[in-house]
PDB file of C-alpha atoms in Angstrom:
ATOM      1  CA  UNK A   1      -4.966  -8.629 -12.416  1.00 74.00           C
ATOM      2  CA  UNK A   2      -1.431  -8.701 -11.464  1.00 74.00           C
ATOM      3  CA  UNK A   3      -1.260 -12.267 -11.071  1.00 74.00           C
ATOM      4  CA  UNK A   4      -2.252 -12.011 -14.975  1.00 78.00           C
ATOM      5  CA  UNK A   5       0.140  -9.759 -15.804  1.00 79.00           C
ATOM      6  CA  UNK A   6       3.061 -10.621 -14.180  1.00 77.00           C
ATOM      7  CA  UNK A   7       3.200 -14.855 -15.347  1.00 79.00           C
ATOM      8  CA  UNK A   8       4.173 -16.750 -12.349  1.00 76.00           C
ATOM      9  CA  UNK A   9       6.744 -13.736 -11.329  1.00 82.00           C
ATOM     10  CA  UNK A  10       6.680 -11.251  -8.649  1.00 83.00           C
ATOM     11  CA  UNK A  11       7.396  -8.382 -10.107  1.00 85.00           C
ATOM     12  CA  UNK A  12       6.689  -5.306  -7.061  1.00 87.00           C
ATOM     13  CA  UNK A  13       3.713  -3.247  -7.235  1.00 87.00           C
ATOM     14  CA  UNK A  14       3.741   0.370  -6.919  1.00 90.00           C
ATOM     15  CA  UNK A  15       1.191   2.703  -5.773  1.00 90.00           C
ATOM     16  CA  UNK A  16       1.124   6.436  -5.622  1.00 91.00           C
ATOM     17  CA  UNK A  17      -2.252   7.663  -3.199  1.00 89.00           C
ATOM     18  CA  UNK A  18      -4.539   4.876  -4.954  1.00 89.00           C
ATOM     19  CA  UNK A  19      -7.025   5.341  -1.868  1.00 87.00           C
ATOM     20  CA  UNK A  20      -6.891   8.828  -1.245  1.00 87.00           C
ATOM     21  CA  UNK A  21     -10.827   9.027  -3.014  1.00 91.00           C
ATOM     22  CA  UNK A  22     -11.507   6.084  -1.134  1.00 89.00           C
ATOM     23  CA  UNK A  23     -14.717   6.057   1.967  1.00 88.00           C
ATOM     24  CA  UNK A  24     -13.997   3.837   4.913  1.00 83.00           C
ATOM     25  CA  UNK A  25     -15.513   1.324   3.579  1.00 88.00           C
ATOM     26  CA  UNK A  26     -13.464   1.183   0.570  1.00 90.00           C
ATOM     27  CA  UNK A  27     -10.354   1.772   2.084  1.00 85.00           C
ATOM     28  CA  UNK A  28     -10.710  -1.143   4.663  1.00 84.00           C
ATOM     29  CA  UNK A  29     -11.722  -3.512   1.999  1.00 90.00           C
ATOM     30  CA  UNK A  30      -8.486  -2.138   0.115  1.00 88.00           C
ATOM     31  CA  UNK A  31      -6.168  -2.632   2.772  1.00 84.00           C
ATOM     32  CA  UNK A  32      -7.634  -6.089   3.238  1.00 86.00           C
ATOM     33  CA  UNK A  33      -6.250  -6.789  -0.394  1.00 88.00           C
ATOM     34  CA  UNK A  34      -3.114  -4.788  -0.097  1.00 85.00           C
ATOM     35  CA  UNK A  35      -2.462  -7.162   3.140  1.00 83.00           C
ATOM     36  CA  UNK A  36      -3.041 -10.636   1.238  1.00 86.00           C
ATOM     37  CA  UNK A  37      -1.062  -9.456  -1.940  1.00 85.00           C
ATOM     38  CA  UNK A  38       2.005  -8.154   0.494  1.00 83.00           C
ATOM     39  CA  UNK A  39       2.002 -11.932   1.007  1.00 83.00           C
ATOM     40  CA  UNK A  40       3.584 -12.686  -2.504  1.00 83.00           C
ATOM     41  CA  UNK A  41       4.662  -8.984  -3.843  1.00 84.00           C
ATOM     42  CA  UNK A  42       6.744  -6.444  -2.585  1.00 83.00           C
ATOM     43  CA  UNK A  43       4.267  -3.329  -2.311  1.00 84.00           C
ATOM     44  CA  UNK A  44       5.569   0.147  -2.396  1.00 84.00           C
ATOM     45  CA  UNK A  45       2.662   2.392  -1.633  1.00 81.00           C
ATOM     46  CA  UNK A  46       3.043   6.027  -1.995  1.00 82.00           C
ATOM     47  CA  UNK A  47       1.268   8.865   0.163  1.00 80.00           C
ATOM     48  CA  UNK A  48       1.294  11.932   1.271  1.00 78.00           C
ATOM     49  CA  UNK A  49      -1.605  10.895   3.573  1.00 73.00           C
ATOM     50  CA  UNK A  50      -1.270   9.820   7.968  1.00 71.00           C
ATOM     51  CA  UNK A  51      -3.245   6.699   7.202  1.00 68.00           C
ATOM     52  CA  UNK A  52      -3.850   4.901  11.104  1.00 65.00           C
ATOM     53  CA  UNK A  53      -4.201   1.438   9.290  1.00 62.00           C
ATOM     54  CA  UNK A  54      -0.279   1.132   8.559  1.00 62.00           C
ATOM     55  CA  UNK A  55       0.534   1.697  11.829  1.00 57.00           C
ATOM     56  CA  UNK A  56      -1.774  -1.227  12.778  1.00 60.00           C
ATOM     57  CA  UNK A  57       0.044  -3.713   9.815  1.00 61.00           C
ATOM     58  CA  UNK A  58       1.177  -7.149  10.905  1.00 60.00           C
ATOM     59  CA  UNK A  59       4.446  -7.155   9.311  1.00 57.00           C
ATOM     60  CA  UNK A  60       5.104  -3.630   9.940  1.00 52.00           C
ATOM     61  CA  UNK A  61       8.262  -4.629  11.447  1.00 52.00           C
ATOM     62  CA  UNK A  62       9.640  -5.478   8.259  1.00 56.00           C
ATOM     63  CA  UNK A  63       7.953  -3.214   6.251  1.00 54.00           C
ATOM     64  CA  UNK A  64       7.444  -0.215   8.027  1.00 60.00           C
ATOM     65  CA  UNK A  65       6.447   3.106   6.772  1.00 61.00           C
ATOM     66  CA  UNK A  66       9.161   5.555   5.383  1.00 66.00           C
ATOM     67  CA  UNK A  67       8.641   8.781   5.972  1.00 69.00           C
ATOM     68  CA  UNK A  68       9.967  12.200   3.629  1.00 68.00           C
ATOM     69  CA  UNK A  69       9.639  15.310   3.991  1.00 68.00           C
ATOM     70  CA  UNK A  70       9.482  18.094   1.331  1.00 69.00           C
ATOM     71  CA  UNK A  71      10.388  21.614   2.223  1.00 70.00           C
ATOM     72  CA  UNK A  72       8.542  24.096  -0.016  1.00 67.00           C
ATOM     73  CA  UNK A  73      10.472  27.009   0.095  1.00 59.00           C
TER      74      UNK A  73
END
C-alpha cells in the first residue's frame, strides 16, 4: 500500500505499537515485512514494548533501537 501511496518516492513510514495485538505468528510474519520494506523506506517504529526480534535485526548497526524513558511523577 505504501508503494501506492507514496508514487515512486520514499517517503518514511511511521509506526506507533502496530504489533502490540499481534500473536507470534503475526508478529514474525510482520517483522518479515518490516525487514524487506526497511530495504527502500526509512521506518520509525514506535514502542513502549522489549521486543527480542530488534535486537536480532541485520542492520541494527545502523538502525539501532532508541531508547526513552518517561518519568511519571
Amino acid at each position: 500500500l505504501i508503494e501506492i501511496i507514496a508514487h515512486k518516492q520514499c517517503p518514511p513510514i511511521l509506526m506507533d505499537d502496530p504489533l502490540v495485538y499481534f500473536d507470534p505468528c503475526r508478529t514474525g510474519k510482520a517483522v518479515e515485512i518490516l525487514q524487506e520494506l526497511s530495504q527502500r523506506f526509512q521506518i520509525l517504529f514506535f514502542t513502549c514494548h522489549d521486543y527480542p526480534w530488534i535486537l536480532r535485526m541485520p542492520d541494527r548497526q545502523q538502525i539501532g533501537p532508541i531508547e526513552v524513558y518517561c518519568d511519571k511523577h
